[in-house]
Amino acid sequence: MATATAHKTDERRSPAAIINLAEVAARSLPCPDMSLDLSRTALVLVDPQKGFLDPEGSLWPAVKNGVRGNNVIEHLEWLLDTACSTGMLRIVCPHHHDHRQTEAVGVGRVAAWANSLPDRTMEHIAKDGDILPCLTPYLEDDNAVVTGTHRLCGLANRELMQELRARNLTQVILAGMCANLCLEGHLRDLVENGFSVAIVSDATAGIAIDGVDARNHNMHSFRLLANAIWDTRETILRMYGKNV
């Protein structure tokens, strides 16, 4: 009897059980939403770089299932194309990849894992920092801004705030990498600074932790923090001013 009770307790404490409980709790929350004021909205992409989105990138093995499963690259391209068509400001907030530094900047398991990669050379790190080539054509006009780089999770990205405030923008459509690091960091910082934020749920992916696919795991945090969560299709319709 005691053994059976202990077994049930262990099942409740397993990672899968904890995630299931989190999903139940998230479903009990009201679904957030907001109305876009297109004249005061910017599209912000976090870390759309080779290090995360290219099969040769340092972090690709940890995010590839989520990137492929959510079709992230194509969705980022669709969002940028729509922003160009509608005249919406596009801001890219890139991650810091220093070609002079062969150790990952950061703390914890991600930096330790990246530092253990055998091909982490200066040339490889330099390529990690490049914006994905298929996205660069959408960033070449005067209505696109690439901010300075952030090193950890992007908290206190003052340049992003300055770019938004200089144009009197109050709403942000947020997408990019990684859902459980820099994207959430930017979300928290934007909300703390009074901006309304819509997360594009299938234009991001997270780093897998202990074998658990994290591409949707951060939706729980996003539902607590974001003003709205839309998929790419709904986001594009709203960017065109359509009622959804």
PDB file of C-alpha atoms in Angstrom:
ATOM      1  CA  MET A   1       0.000   0.000   0.000  1.00  0.00           C
ATOM      2  CA  ALA A   2       2.781   2.357   0.968  1.00  0.00           C
ATOM      3  CA  THR A   3       4.628   1.469  -2.233  1.00  0.00           C
ATOM      4  CA  ALA A   4       1.573   2.229  -4.369  1.00  0.00           C
ATOM      5  CA  THR A   5       1.091   5.588  -2.618  1.00  0.00           C
ATOM      6  CA  ALA A   6       4.742   6.483  -3.148  1.00  0.00           C
ATOM      7  CA  HIS A   7       4.454   5.510  -6.813  1.00  0.00           C
ATOM      8  CA  LYS A   8       1.466   7.839  -7.297  1.00  0.00           C
ATOM      9  CA  THR A   9       3.342  10.652  -5.546  1.00  0.00           C
ATOM     10  CA  ASP A  10       6.332  10.136  -7.858  1.00  0.00           C
ATOM     11  CA  GLU A  11       4.014  10.263 -10.891  1.00  0.00           C
ATOM     12  CA  ARG A  12       2.558  13.582  -9.709  1.00  0.00           C
ATOM     13  CA  ARG A  13       6.075  14.990  -9.388  1.00  0.00           C
ATOM     14  CA  SER A  14       7.304  13.799 -12.793  1.00  0.00           C
ATOM     15  CA  PRO A  15       8.148  16.479 -15.412  1.00  0.00           C
ATOM     16  CA  ALA A  16       5.269  15.349 -17.631  1.00  0.00           C
ATOM     17  CA  ALA A  17       2.791  15.590 -14.749  1.00  0.00           C
ATOM     18  CA  ILE A  18       4.041  19.041 -13.766  1.00  0.00           C
ATOM     19  CA  ILE A  19       3.674  20.267 -17.356  1.00  0.00           C
ATOM     20  CA  ASN A  20       0.140  18.814 -17.556  1.00  0.00           C
ATOM     21  CA  LEU A  21      -0.809  20.623 -14.347  1.00  0.00           C
ATOM     22  CA  ALA A  22       0.621  23.852 -15.766  1.00  0.00           C
ATOM     23  CA  GLU A  23      -1.453  23.399 -18.933  1.00  0.00           C
ATOM     24  CA  VAL A  24      -4.626  22.895 -16.886  1.00  0.00           C
ATOM     25  CA  ALA A  25      -3.849  26.029 -14.870  1.00  0.00           C
ATOM     26  CA  ALA A  26      -3.160  28.022 -18.043  1.00  0.00           C
ATOM     27  CA  ARG A  27      -6.450  26.933 -19.612  1.00  0.00           C
ATOM     28  CA  SER A  28      -8.318  28.237 -16.570  1.00  0.00           C
ATOM     29  CA  LEU A  29      -7.029  31.758 -17.246  1.00  0.00           C
ATOM     30  CA  PRO A  30      -9.022  34.081 -19.501  1.00  0.00           C
ATOM     31  CA  CYS A  31      -7.483  34.346 -22.975  1.00  0.00           C
ATOM     32  CA  PRO A  32      -5.833  37.779 -23.323  1.00  0.00           C
ATOM     33  CA  ASP A  33      -6.531  40.013 -26.303  1.00  0.00           C
ATOM     34  CA  MET A  34      -6.037  43.580 -27.491  1.00  0.00           C
ATOM     35  CA  SER A  35      -7.061  45.844 -30.352  1.00  0.00           C
ATOM     36  CA  LEU A  36      -4.255  47.042 -32.597  1.00  0.00           C
ATOM     37  CA  ASP A  37      -3.813  50.733 -33.290  1.00  0.00           C
ATOM     38  CA  LEU A  38      -1.804  50.296 -36.481  1.00  0.00           C
ATOM     39  CA  SER A  39      -0.505  53.864 -36.359  1.00  0.00           C
ATOM     40  CA  ARG A  40       1.144  53.137 -33.006  1.00  0.00           C
ATOM     41  CA  THR A  41       2.396  49.576 -33.511  1.00  0.00           C
ATOM     42  CA  ALA A  42       5.815  48.102 -34.323  1.00  0.00           C
ATOM     43  CA  LEU A  43       6.896  44.597 -35.269  1.00  0.00           C
ATOM     44  CA  VAL A  44       9.825  43.550 -33.052  1.00  0.00           C
ATOM     45  CA  LEU A  45      11.881  40.450 -33.854  1.00  0.00           C
ATOM     46  CA  VAL A  46      14.273  39.089 -31.241  1.00  0.00           C
ATOM     47  CA  ASP A  47      17.411  37.157 -32.283  1.00  0.00           C
ATOM     48  CA  PRO A  48      16.463  36.193 -35.877  1.00  0.00           C
ATOM     49  CA  GLN A  49      20.042  35.028 -36.371  1.00  0.00           C
ATOM     50  CA  LYS A  50      21.946  32.052 -37.740  1.00  0.00           C
ATOM     51  CA  GLY A  51      23.001  30.937 -34.267  1.00  0.00           C
ATOM     52  CA  PHE A  52      19.381  30.002 -33.557  1.00  0.00           C
ATOM     53  CA  LEU A  53      17.747  29.483 -36.962  1.00  0.00           C
ATOM     54  CA  ASP A  54      20.426  27.971 -39.192  1.00  0.00           C
ATOM     55  CA  PRO A  55      21.303  24.240 -39.076  1.00  0.00           C
ATOM     56  CA  GLU A  56      24.960  25.285 -38.721  1.00  0.00           C
ATOM     57  CA  GLY A  57      24.179  27.537 -35.736  1.00  0.00           C
ATOM     58  CA  SER A  58      25.546  26.814 -32.262  1.00  0.00           C
ATOM     59  CA  LEU A  59      22.116  26.529 -30.627  1.00  0.00           C
ATOM     60  CA  TRP A  60      20.345  24.819 -33.518  1.00  0.00           C
ATOM     61  CA  PRO A  61      20.425  21.323 -31.926  1.00  0.00           C
ATOM     62  CA  ALA A  62      18.557  22.666 -28.885  1.00  0.00           C
ATOM     63  CA  VAL A  63      15.834  24.504 -30.824  1.00  0.00           C
ATOM     64  CA  LYS A  64      15.496  22.679 -34.152  1.00  0.00           C
ATOM     65  CA  ASN A  65      12.385  20.666 -33.243  1.00  0.00           C
ATOM     66  CA  GLY A  66      10.527  23.783 -32.170  1.00  0.00           C
ATOM     67  CA  VAL A  67      11.722  25.842 -35.142  1.00  0.00           C
ATOM     68  CA  ARG A  68      10.642  23.155 -37.591  1.00  0.00           C
ATOM     69  CA  GLY A  69       7.446  22.264 -35.746  1.00  0.00           C
ATOM     70  CA  ASN A  70       6.262  25.870 -35.600  1.00  0.00           C
ATOM     71  CA  ASN A  71       7.577  26.722 -39.087  1.00  0.00           C
ATOM     72  CA  VAL A  72       9.272  29.691 -37.437  1.00  0.00           C
ATOM     73  CA  ILE A  73      11.462  30.898 -40.309  1.00  0.00           C
ATOM     74  CA  GLU A  74       8.631  31.076 -42.820  1.00  0.00           C
ATOM     75  CA  HIS A  75       6.370  32.777 -40.286  1.00  0.00           C
ATOM     76  CA  LEU A  76       9.008  35.418 -39.492  1.00  0.00           C
ATOM     77  CA  GLU A  77       9.322  36.099 -43.212  1.00  0.00           C
ATOM     78  CA  TRP A  78       5.552  36.442 -43.581  1.00  0.00           C
ATOM     79  CA  LEU A  79       5.409  38.894 -40.678  1.00  0.00           C
ATOM     80  CA  LEU A  80       8.205  41.019 -42.134  1.00  0.00           C
ATOM     81  CA  ASP A  81       6.614  40.974 -45.586  1.00  0.00           C
ATOM     82  CA  THR A  82       3.305  42.128 -44.123  1.00  0.00           C
ATOM     83  CA  ALA A  83       5.002  44.867 -42.099  1.00  0.00           C
ATOM     84  CA  CYS A  84       6.692  46.115 -45.275  1.00  0.00           C
ATOM     85  CA  SER A  85       3.394  46.094 -47.161  1.00  0.00           C
ATOM     86  CA  THR A  86       1.577  48.020 -44.430  1.00  0.00           C
ATOM     87  CA  GLY A  87       4.374  50.477 -43.647  1.00  0.00           C
ATOM     88  CA  MET A  88       4.821  49.198 -40.100  1.00  0.00           C
ATOM     89  CA  LEU A  89       8.111  49.866 -38.317  1.00  0.00           C
ATOM     90  CA  ARG A  90      10.314  46.766 -38.077  1.00  0.00           C
ATOM     91  CA  ILE A  91      12.824  46.500 -35.225  1.00  0.00           C
ATOM     92  CA  VAL A  92      15.358  43.693 -34.862  1.00  0.00           C
ATOM     93  CA  CYS A  93      16.991  43.116 -31.465  1.00  0.00           C
ATOM     94  CA  PRO A  94      19.987  40.825 -32.105  1.00  0.00           C
ATOM     95  CA  HIS A  95      21.913  38.662 -29.676  1.00  0.00           C
ATOM     96  CA  HIS A  96      25.580  39.379 -28.969  1.00  0.00           C
ATOM     97  CA  HIS A  97      27.999  37.045 -30.740  1.00  0.00           C
ATOM     98  CA  ASP A  98      31.579  38.256 -30.388  1.00  0.00           C
ATOM     99  CA  HIS A  99      33.916  36.693 -32.959  1.00  0.00           C
ATOM    100  CA  ARG A 100      36.849  37.526 -30.666  1.00  0.00           C
ATOM    101  CA  GLN A 101      35.423  35.446 -27.843  1.00  0.00           C
ATOM    102  CA  THR A 102      35.349  31.655 -28.032  1.00  0.00           C
ATOM    103  CA  GLU A 103      33.322  31.183 -24.837  1.00  0.00           C
ATOM    104  CA  ALA A 104      29.609  31.871 -24.709  1.00  0.00           C
ATOM    105  CA  VAL A 105      28.573  34.999 -22.844  1.00  0.00           C
ATOM    106  CA  GLY A 106      26.061  34.007 -20.194  1.00  0.00           C
ATOM    107  CA  VAL A 107      25.413  31.887 -17.171  1.00  0.00           C
ATOM    108  CA  GLY A 108      23.873  28.533 -16.414  1.00  0.00           C
ATOM    109  CA  ARG A 109      23.344  25.443 -18.524  1.00  0.00           C
ATOM    110  CA  VAL A 110      22.937  27.141 -21.914  1.00  0.00           C
ATOM    111  CA  ALA A 111      26.337  28.846 -21.767  1.00  0.00           C
ATOM    112  CA  ALA A 112      27.975  25.707 -20.363  1.00  0.00           C
ATOM    113  CA  TRP A 113      26.499  23.588 -23.142  1.00  0.00           C
ATOM    114  CA  ALA A 114      27.463  26.079 -25.884  1.00  0.00           C
ATOM    115  CA  ASN A 115      31.020  26.251 -24.564  1.00  0.00           C
ATOM    116  CA  SER A 116      31.299  22.451 -24.833  1.00  0.00           C
ATOM    117  CA  LEU A 117      30.667  22.398 -28.597  1.00  0.00           C
ATOM    118  CA  PRO A 118      33.778  21.150 -30.424  1.00  0.00           C
ATOM    119  CA  ASP A 119      33.447  23.527 -33.408  1.00  0.00           C
ATOM    120  CA  ARG A 120      32.964  26.731 -31.422  1.00  0.00           C
ATOM    121  CA  THR A 121      35.620  28.697 -33.314  1.00  0.00           C
ATOM    122  CA  MET A 122      35.878  32.434 -33.932  1.00  0.00           C
ATOM    123  CA  GLU A 123      34.620  31.989 -37.488  1.00  0.00           C
ATOM    124  CA  HIS A 124      31.673  29.903 -36.315  1.00  0.00           C
ATOM    125  CA  ILE A 125      30.664  32.437 -33.649  1.00  0.00           C
ATOM    126  CA  ALA A 126      30.888  35.285 -36.157  1.00  0.00           C
ATOM    127  CA  LYS A 127      28.399  33.473 -38.417  1.00  0.00           C
ATOM    128  CA  ASP A 128      26.077  32.871 -35.433  1.00  0.00           C
ATOM    129  CA  GLY A 129      25.529  36.622 -35.193  1.00  0.00           C
ATOM    130  CA  ASP A 130      24.425  37.109 -38.805  1.00  0.00           C
ATOM    131  CA  ILE A 131      20.752  37.801 -39.400  1.00  0.00           C
ATOM    132  CA  LEU A 132      19.192  34.962 -41.373  1.00  0.00           C
ATOM    133  CA  PRO A 133      19.750  35.820 -45.078  1.00  0.00           C
ATOM    134  CA  CYS A 134      16.122  35.246 -46.118  1.00  0.00           C
ATOM    135  CA  LEU A 135      15.048  37.981 -43.683  1.00  0.00           C
ATOM    136  CA  THR A 136      17.551  40.711 -44.570  1.00  0.00           C
ATOM    137  CA  PRO A 137      15.725  41.997 -47.710  1.00  0.00           C
ATOM    138  CA  TYR A 138      12.906  43.141 -45.421  1.00  0.00           C
ATOM    139  CA  LEU A 139      15.287  45.225 -43.297  1.00  0.00           C
ATOM    140  CA  GLU A 140      16.927  47.441 -45.892  1.00  0.00           C
ATOM    141  CA  ASP A 141      14.638  50.494 -45.991  1.00  0.00           C
ATOM    142  CA  ASP A 142      14.296  53.489 -43.683  1.00  0.00           C
ATOM    143  CA  ASN A 143      11.425  51.895 -41.785  1.00  0.00           C
ATOM    144  CA  ALA A 144      13.626  49.148 -40.339  1.00  0.00           C
ATOM    145  CA  VAL A 145      15.911  49.435 -37.307  1.00  0.00           C
ATOM    146  CA  VAL A 146      18.510  47.025 -35.952  1.00  0.00           C
ATOM    147  CA  THR A 147      19.307  47.860 -32.330  1.00  0.00           C
ATOM    148  CA  GLY A 148      22.536  47.201 -30.503  1.00  0.00           C
ATOM    149  CA  THR A 149      23.061  43.670 -29.267  1.00  0.00           C
ATOM    150  CA  HIS A 150      22.003  42.216 -25.921  1.00  0.00           C
ATOM    151  CA  ARG A 151      24.113  39.643 -24.082  1.00  0.00           C
ATOM    152  CA  LEU A 152      21.856  37.587 -21.810  1.00  0.00           C
ATOM    153  CA  CYS A 153      18.064  37.702 -22.044  1.00  0.00           C
ATOM    154  CA  GLY A 154      17.678  41.242 -23.314  1.00  0.00           C
ATOM    155  CA  LEU A 155      16.318  42.793 -20.139  1.00  0.00           C
ATOM    156  CA  ALA A 156      16.922  46.543 -19.972  1.00  0.00           C
ATOM    157  CA  ASN A 157      17.182  46.924 -23.760  1.00  0.00           C
ATOM    158  CA  ARG A 158      16.979  50.689 -23.521  1.00  0.00           C
ATOM    159  CA  GLU A 159      17.643  51.253 -27.207  1.00  0.00           C
ATOM    160  CA  LEU A 160      14.463  49.369 -28.107  1.00  0.00           C
ATOM    161  CA  MET A 161      12.453  51.532 -25.705  1.00  0.00           C
ATOM    162  CA  GLN A 162      14.008  54.692 -27.132  1.00  0.00           C
ATOM    163  CA  GLU A 163      13.193  53.709 -30.710  1.00  0.00           C
ATOM    164  CA  LEU A 164       9.566  53.039 -29.788  1.00  0.00           C
ATOM    165  CA  ARG A 165       9.101  56.175 -27.711  1.00  0.00           C
ATOM    166  CA  ALA A 166      10.793  58.416 -30.275  1.00  0.00           C
ATOM    167  CA  ARG A 167       8.021  57.437 -32.702  1.00  0.00           C
ATOM    168  CA  ASN A 168       5.239  57.576 -30.103  1.00  0.00           C
ATOM    169  CA  LEU A 169       4.566  53.854 -30.506  1.00  0.00           C
ATOM    170  CA  THR A 170       2.774  52.062 -27.680  1.00  0.00           C
ATOM    171  CA  GLN A 171       2.050  48.582 -29.046  1.00  0.00           C
ATOM    172  CA  VAL A 172       4.401  45.794 -30.085  1.00  0.00           C
ATOM    173  CA  ILE A 173       3.960  42.595 -32.074  1.00  0.00           C
ATOM    174  CA  LEU A 174       6.720  40.375 -30.685  1.00  0.00           C
ATOM    175  CA  ALA A 175       8.284  37.279 -32.274  1.00  0.00           C
ATOM    176  CA  GLY A 176      11.648  35.541 -32.615  1.00  0.00           C
ATOM    177  CA  MET A 177      14.012  33.498 -30.471  1.00  0.00           C
ATOM    178  CA  CYS A 178      14.231  31.958 -27.954  1.00  0.00           C
ATOM    179  CA  ALA A 179      10.822  31.663 -26.322  1.00  0.00           C
ATOM    180  CA  ASN A 180      12.160  30.719 -22.885  1.00  0.00           C
ATOM    181  CA  LEU A 181      15.100  33.149 -22.856  1.00  0.00           C
ATOM    182  CA  CYS A 182      15.428  36.370 -24.843  1.00  0.00           C
ATOM    183  CA  LEU A 183      11.874  36.581 -26.166  1.00  0.00           C
ATOM    184  CA  GLU A 184      10.409  36.311 -22.674  1.00  0.00           C
ATOM    185  CA  GLY A 185      13.056  38.752 -21.415  1.00  0.00           C
ATOM    186  CA  HIS A 186      11.998  41.346 -23.982  1.00  0.00           C
ATOM    187  CA  LEU A 187       8.326  40.707 -23.216  1.00  0.00           C
ATOM    188  CA  ARG A 188       8.866  41.341 -19.512  1.00  0.00           C
ATOM    189  CA  ASP A 189      10.869  44.488 -20.173  1.00  0.00           C
ATOM    190  CA  LEU A 190       8.314  45.906 -22.607  1.00  0.00           C
ATOM    191  CA  VAL A 191       5.404  45.245 -20.250  1.00  0.00           C
ATOM    192  CA  GLU A 192       7.309  46.755 -17.308  1.00  0.00           C
ATOM    193  CA  ASN A 193       7.844  49.882 -19.409  1.00  0.00           C
ATOM    194  CA  GLY A 194       4.163  50.285 -20.194  1.00  0.00           C
ATOM    195  CA  PHE A 195       3.932  48.866 -23.722  1.00  0.00           C
ATOM    196  CA  SER A 196       1.111  46.602 -24.877  1.00  0.00           C
ATOM    197  CA  VAL A 197       2.499  43.395 -26.376  1.00  0.00           C
ATOM    198  CA  ALA A 198       1.061  40.687 -28.615  1.00  0.00           C
ATOM    199  CA  ILE A 199       3.087  37.468 -28.864  1.00  0.00           C
ATOM    200  CA  VAL A 200       3.043  35.536 -32.153  1.00  0.00           C
ATOM    201  CA  SER A 201       2.790  31.992 -30.830  1.00  0.00           C
ATOM    202  CA  ASP A 202       4.055  30.096 -33.882  1.00  0.00           C
ATOM    203  CA  ALA A 203       6.830  32.546 -34.787  1.00  0.00           C
ATOM    204  CA  THR A 204       9.000  31.489 -31.861  1.00  0.00           C
ATOM    205  CA  ALA A 205      10.499  28.339 -30.372  1.00  0.00           C
ATOM    206  CA  GLY A 206      12.160  27.522 -27.072  1.00  0.00           C
ATOM    207  CA  ILE A 207      15.265  25.649 -26.029  1.00  0.00           C
ATOM    208  CA  ALA A 208      14.408  22.049 -25.179  1.00  0.00           C
ATOM    209  CA  ILE A 209      15.105  21.242 -21.518  1.00  0.00           C
ATOM    210  CA  ASP A 210      15.742  17.664 -20.365  1.00  0.00           C
ATOM    211  CA  GLY A 211      14.246  16.318 -23.569  1.00  0.00           C
ATOM    212  CA  VAL A 212      10.983  18.250 -23.200  1.00  0.00           C
ATOM    213  CA  ASP A 213      10.020  20.132 -26.359  1.00  0.00           C
ATOM    214  CA  ALA A 214       9.773  23.724 -25.156  1.00  0.00           C
ATOM    215  CA  ARG A 215       8.241  25.282 -28.263  1.00  0.00           C
ATOM    216  CA  ASN A 216       4.880  25.832 -26.564  1.00  0.00           C
ATOM    217  CA  HIS A 217       5.857  25.504 -22.908  1.00  0.00           C
ATOM    218  CA  ASN A 218       6.346  29.263 -22.507  1.00  0.00           C
ATOM    219  CA  MET A 219       2.789  29.945 -23.585  1.00  0.00           C
ATOM    220  CA  HIS A 220       1.919  29.597 -19.900  1.00  0.00           C
ATOM    221  CA  SER A 221       4.137  32.548 -18.998  1.00  0.00           C
ATOM    222  CA  PHE A 222       3.016  34.482 -22.059  1.00  0.00           C
ATOM    223  CA  ARG A 223      -0.645  34.173 -21.066  1.00  0.00           C
ATOM    224  CA  LEU A 224       0.220  35.743 -17.727  1.00  0.00           C
ATOM    225  CA  LEU A 225       2.322  38.564 -19.180  1.00  0.00           C
ATOM    226  CA  ALA A 226       1.248  39.412 -22.737  1.00  0.00           C
ATOM    227  CA  ASN A 227      -1.761  41.488 -23.733  1.00  0.00           C
ATOM    228  CA  ALA A 228      -2.552  39.063 -26.554  1.00  0.00           C
ATOM    229  CA  ILE A 229      -1.369  35.794 -28.092  1.00  0.00           C
ATOM    230  CA  TRP A 230      -2.048  35.239 -31.793  1.00  0.00           C
ATOM    231  CA  ASP A 231      -0.782  32.811 -34.393  1.00  0.00           C
ATOM    232  CA  THR A 232       0.847  34.138 -37.554  1.00  0.00           C
ATOM    233  CA  ARG A 233      -2.299  33.979 -39.667  1.00  0.00           C
ATOM    234  CA  GLU A 234      -4.344  35.978 -37.175  1.00  0.00           C
ATOM    235  CA  THR A 235      -1.515  38.448 -36.648  1.00  0.00           C
ATOM    236  CA  ILE A 236      -1.239  39.150 -40.373  1.00  0.00           C
ATOM    237  CA  LEU A 237      -4.979  39.701 -40.679  1.00  0.00           C
ATOM    238  CA  ARG A 238      -4.829  42.181 -37.805  1.00  0.00           C
ATOM    239  CA  MET A 239      -1.812  43.923 -39.355  1.00  0.00           C
ATOM    240  CA  TYR A 240      -3.977  44.496 -42.429  1.00  0.00           C
ATOM    241  CA  GLY A 241      -6.715  45.926 -40.209  1.00  0.00           C
ATOM    242  CA  LYS A 242      -9.052  42.957 -40.597  1.00  0.00           C
ATOM    243  CA  ASN A 243     -11.501  42.000 -37.872  1.00  0.00           C
ATOM    244  CA  VAL A 244     -10.785  38.537 -36.468  1.00  0.00           C
TER     245      VAL A 244
END
